[in-house]
Every structure is written in structure tokens, then in C-alpha cells.
Amino acid sequence: MSVPVSVGLLTNVGPYHEALTAYRYGDPEPIITVTAEASFLAIDNGARLANDVVAITEGWASVNARGHRNTRWQCTTA
């Protein structure tokens, strides 16, 4: 799975632009720092998204299981 690092960079645009300017003037450290921080934010967001997808899928499975049981019950008692 790829992580959207750009989301982390664009969350706080000021420091990102400052880091780009510093890089243009020969100092790579700020862009490395903001990219690393953005990566951690992207990983956190990705983990939350994955957990949400699992929870939604489990919820659907639960609803579907109940729906199928109800259908069987209706068919066998009619």
C-alpha cells in the first residue's frame, strides 16, 4: 500500500514552502525533516483508514449474516 505523503506535506504548507526554499539555497535538511514528518502522518492516516475499512466490512458482514438468517427462518416457517 502506498501512503499519501503529499497529504502530510500539504497539511501545513508554510513549513513545507520554507523547506523547499532552503533546499533551493542548498540546505537539504529541512525538506528531509518535513518529508519524514509527513510520512509518519501519512502512515497514521493510512492505519486509521485501514481500521475503518475493516470495521465497515465487519459491520456489513454482520448485517448480511442477520439478513440471511432471517430469510432462511421465513422460508422454513412459511
mmCIF file of N, CA and C in Angstrom, residues 6-54:
data_model
loop_
_atom_site.group_PDB
_atom_site.id
_atom_site.type_symbol
_atom_site.label_atom_id
_atom_site.label_comp_id
_atom_site.label_asym_id
_atom_site.label_seq_id
_atom_site.Cartn_x
_atom_site.Cartn_y
_atom_site.Cartn_z
ATOM 1 N N SER A 6 1.974 13.422 0.311
ATOM 2 C CA SER A 6 1.601 14.789 -0.055
ATOM 3 C C SER A 6 0.539 15.349 0.876
ATOM 4 N N VAL A 7 -0.348 14.499 1.393
ATOM 5 C CA VAL A 7 -1.361 14.970 2.335
ATOM 6 C C VAL A 7 -0.692 15.549 3.578
ATOM 7 N N GLY A 8 0.319 14.869 4.063
ATOM 8 C CA GLY A 8 1.051 15.363 5.224
ATOM 9 C C GLY A 8 1.793 16.655 4.929
ATOM 10 N N LEU A 9 2.354 16.746 3.720
ATOM 11 C CA LEU A 9 3.079 17.966 3.355
ATOM 12 C C LEU A 9 2.132 19.150 3.209
ATOM 13 N N LEU A 10 0.963 18.897 2.654
ATOM 14 C CA LEU A 10 0.031 19.994 2.386
ATOM 15 C C LEU A 10 -0.846 20.342 3.585
ATOM 16 N N THR A 11 -0.747 19.559 4.663
ATOM 17 C CA THR A 11 -1.481 19.873 5.879
ATOM 18 C C THR A 11 -0.947 21.158 6.503
ATOM 19 N N ASN A 12 0.353 21.343 6.389
ATOM 20 C CA ASN A 12 0.998 22.527 6.955
ATOM 21 C C ASN A 12 1.920 23.108 5.883
ATOM 22 N N VAL A 13 1.363 23.936 5.024
ATOM 23 C CA VAL A 13 2.054 24.389 3.816
ATOM 24 C C VAL A 13 3.226 25.322 4.114
ATOM 25 N N GLY A 14 3.105 26.149 5.139
ATOM 26 C CA GLY A 14 4.166 27.117 5.446
ATOM 27 C C GLY A 14 5.537 26.484 5.620
ATOM 28 N N PRO A 15 5.671 25.557 6.567
ATOM 29 C CA PRO A 15 6.973 24.910 6.745
ATOM 30 C C PRO A 15 7.453 24.152 5.497
ATOM 31 N N TYR A 16 6.503 23.606 4.737
ATOM 32 C CA TYR A 16 6.875 22.899 3.502
ATOM 33 C C TYR A 16 7.495 23.874 2.503
ATOM 34 N N HIS A 17 6.878 25.038 2.317
ATOM 35 C CA HIS A 17 7.428 26.039 1.388
ATOM 36 C C HIS A 17 8.776 26.560 1.880
ATOM 37 N N GLU A 18 8.880 26.742 3.188
ATOM 38 C CA GLU A 18 10.160 27.183 3.745
ATOM 39 C C GLU A 18 11.243 26.143 3.513
ATOM 40 N N ALA A 19 10.882 24.875 3.656
ATOM 41 C CA ALA A 19 11.844 23.791 3.427
ATOM 42 C C ALA A 19 12.257 23.736 1.957
ATOM 43 N N LEU A 20 11.306 23.961 1.053
ATOM 44 C CA LEU A 20 11.643 23.988 -0.378
ATOM 45 C C LEU A 20 12.604 25.135 -0.686
ATOM 46 N N THR A 21 12.347 26.282 -0.083
ATOM 47 C CA THR A 21 13.226 27.436 -0.296
ATOM 48 C C THR A 21 14.628 27.133 0.231
ATOM 49 N N ALA A 22 14.694 26.558 1.408
ATOM 50 C CA ALA A 22 16.002 26.199 1.975
ATOM 51 C C ALA A 22 16.727 25.209 1.064
ATOM 52 N N TYR A 23 15.995 24.265 0.518
ATOM 53 C CA TYR A 23 16.589 23.278 -0.388
ATOM 54 C C TYR A 23 17.136 23.959 -1.648
ATOM 55 N N ARG A 24 16.385 24.911 -2.157
ATOM 56 C CA ARG A 24 16.835 25.645 -3.349
ATOM 57 C C ARG A 24 18.140 26.406 -3.083
ATOM 58 N N TYR A 25 18.326 26.801 -1.832
ATOM 59 C CA TYR A 25 19.551 27.504 -1.461
ATOM 60 C C TYR A 25 20.639 26.571 -0.962
ATOM 61 N N GLY A 26 20.410 25.265 -1.099
ATOM 62 C CA GLY A 26 21.472 24.304 -0.800
ATOM 63 C C GLY A 26 21.382 23.593 0.541
ATOM 64 N N ASP A 27 20.342 23.836 1.313
ATOM 65 C CA ASP A 27 20.205 23.174 2.625
ATOM 66 C C ASP A 27 19.131 22.089 2.528
ATOM 67 N N PRO A 28 19.530 20.823 2.424
ATOM 68 C CA PRO A 28 18.547 19.748 2.265
ATOM 69 C C PRO A 28 17.877 19.296 3.572
ATOM 70 N N GLU A 29 18.434 19.682 4.711
ATOM 71 C CA GLU A 29 17.918 19.160 5.988
ATOM 72 C C GLU A 29 16.433 19.482 6.236
ATOM 73 N N PRO A 30 15.958 20.720 6.024
ATOM 74 C CA PRO A 30 14.543 20.996 6.293
ATOM 75 C C PRO A 30 13.578 20.171 5.425
ATOM 76 N N ILE A 31 13.893 19.957 4.156
ATOM 77 C CA ILE A 31 12.975 19.189 3.308
ATOM 78 C C ILE A 31 12.976 17.722 3.724
ATOM 79 N N ILE A 32 14.112 17.234 4.176
ATOM 80 C CA ILE A 32 14.177 15.856 4.678
ATOM 81 C C ILE A 32 13.308 15.741 5.933
ATOM 82 N N THR A 33 13.398 16.727 6.814
ATOM 83 C CA THR A 33 12.636 16.706 8.063
ATOM 84 C C THR A 33 11.132 16.771 7.808
ATOM 85 N N VAL A 34 10.686 17.720 6.961
ATOM 86 C CA VAL A 34 9.238 17.828 6.731
ATOM 87 C C VAL A 34 8.703 16.613 5.975
ATOM 88 N N THR A 35 9.520 16.031 5.092
ATOM 89 C CA THR A 35 9.085 14.825 4.377
ATOM 90 C C THR A 35 8.975 13.651 5.341
ATOM 91 N N ALA A 36 9.912 13.519 6.249
ATOM 92 C CA ALA A 36 9.845 12.436 7.244
ATOM 93 C C ALA A 36 8.620 12.611 8.144
ATOM 94 N N GLU A 37 8.376 13.842 8.595
ATOM 95 C CA GLU A 37 7.199 14.096 9.438
ATOM 96 C C GLU A 37 5.909 13.812 8.672
ATOM 97 N N ALA A 38 5.875 14.207 7.403
ATOM 98 C CA ALA A 38 4.699 13.942 6.574
ATOM 99 C C ALA A 38 4.502 12.444 6.368
ATOM 100 N N SER A 39 5.592 11.696 6.284
ATOM 101 C CA SER A 39 5.500 10.242 6.124
ATOM 102 C C SER A 39 4.852 9.606 7.340
ATOM 103 N N PHE A 40 5.248 10.040 8.523
ATOM 104 C CA PHE A 40 4.642 9.490 9.737
ATOM 105 C C PHE A 40 3.155 9.828 9.812
ATOM 106 N N LEU A 41 2.791 11.034 9.431
ATOM 107 C CA LEU A 41 1.384 11.424 9.400
ATOM 108 C C LEU A 41 0.618 10.568 8.395
ATOM 109 N N ALA A 42 1.217 10.340 7.225
ATOM 110 C CA ALA A 42 0.571 9.520 6.197
ATOM 111 C C ALA A 42 0.396 8.083 6.674
ATOM 112 N N ILE A 43 1.373 7.548 7.361
ATOM 113 C CA ILE A 43 1.267 6.183 7.895
ATOM 114 C C ILE A 43 0.139 6.107 8.919
ATOM 115 N N ASP A 44 0.054 7.101 9.791
ATOM 116 C CA ASP A 44 -1.018 7.142 10.787
ATOM 117 C C ASP A 44 -2.390 7.221 10.111
ATOM 118 N N ASN A 45 -2.517 8.095 9.124
ATOM 119 C CA ASN A 45 -3.786 8.217 8.400
ATOM 120 C C ASN A 45 -4.138 6.921 7.680
ATOM 121 N N GLY A 46 -3.144 6.284 7.075
ATOM 122 C CA GLY A 46 -3.377 5.014 6.386
ATOM 123 C C GLY A 46 -3.829 3.922 7.342
ATOM 124 N N ALA A 47 -3.231 3.879 8.524
ATOM 125 C CA ALA A 47 -3.629 2.878 9.521
ATOM 126 C C ALA A 47 -5.065 3.116 9.978
ATOM 127 N N ARG A 48 -5.429 4.397 10.193
ATOM 128 C CA ARG A 48 -6.813 4.698 10.577
ATOM 129 C C ARG A 48 -7.786 4.311 9.474
ATOM 130 N N LEU A 49 -7.415 4.592 8.235
ATOM 131 C CA LEU A 49 -8.271 4.228 7.111
ATOM 132 C C LEU A 49 -8.443 2.714 7.033
ATOM 133 N N ALA A 50 -7.355 1.975 7.192
ATOM 134 C CA ALA A 50 -7.431 0.511 7.158
ATOM 135 C C ALA A 50 -8.341 -0.007 8.271
ATOM 136 N N ASN A 51 -8.225 0.542 9.461
ATOM 137 C CA ASN A 51 -9.095 0.134 10.573
ATOM 138 C C ASN A 51 -10.554 0.444 10.278
ATOM 139 N N ASP A 52 -10.807 1.601 9.674
ATOM 140 C CA ASP A 52 -12.182 1.962 9.307
ATOM 141 C C ASP A 52 -12.748 0.995 8.281
ATOM 142 N N VAL A 53 -11.935 0.627 7.294
ATOM 143 C CA VAL A 53 -12.394 -0.315 6.261
ATOM 144 C C VAL A 53 -12.720 -1.668 6.877
ATOM 145 N N VAL A 54 -11.874 -2.140 7.795
ATOM 146 C CA VAL A 54 -12.139 -3.418 8.472
ATOM 147 C C VAL A 54 -13.437 -3.333 9.269
#
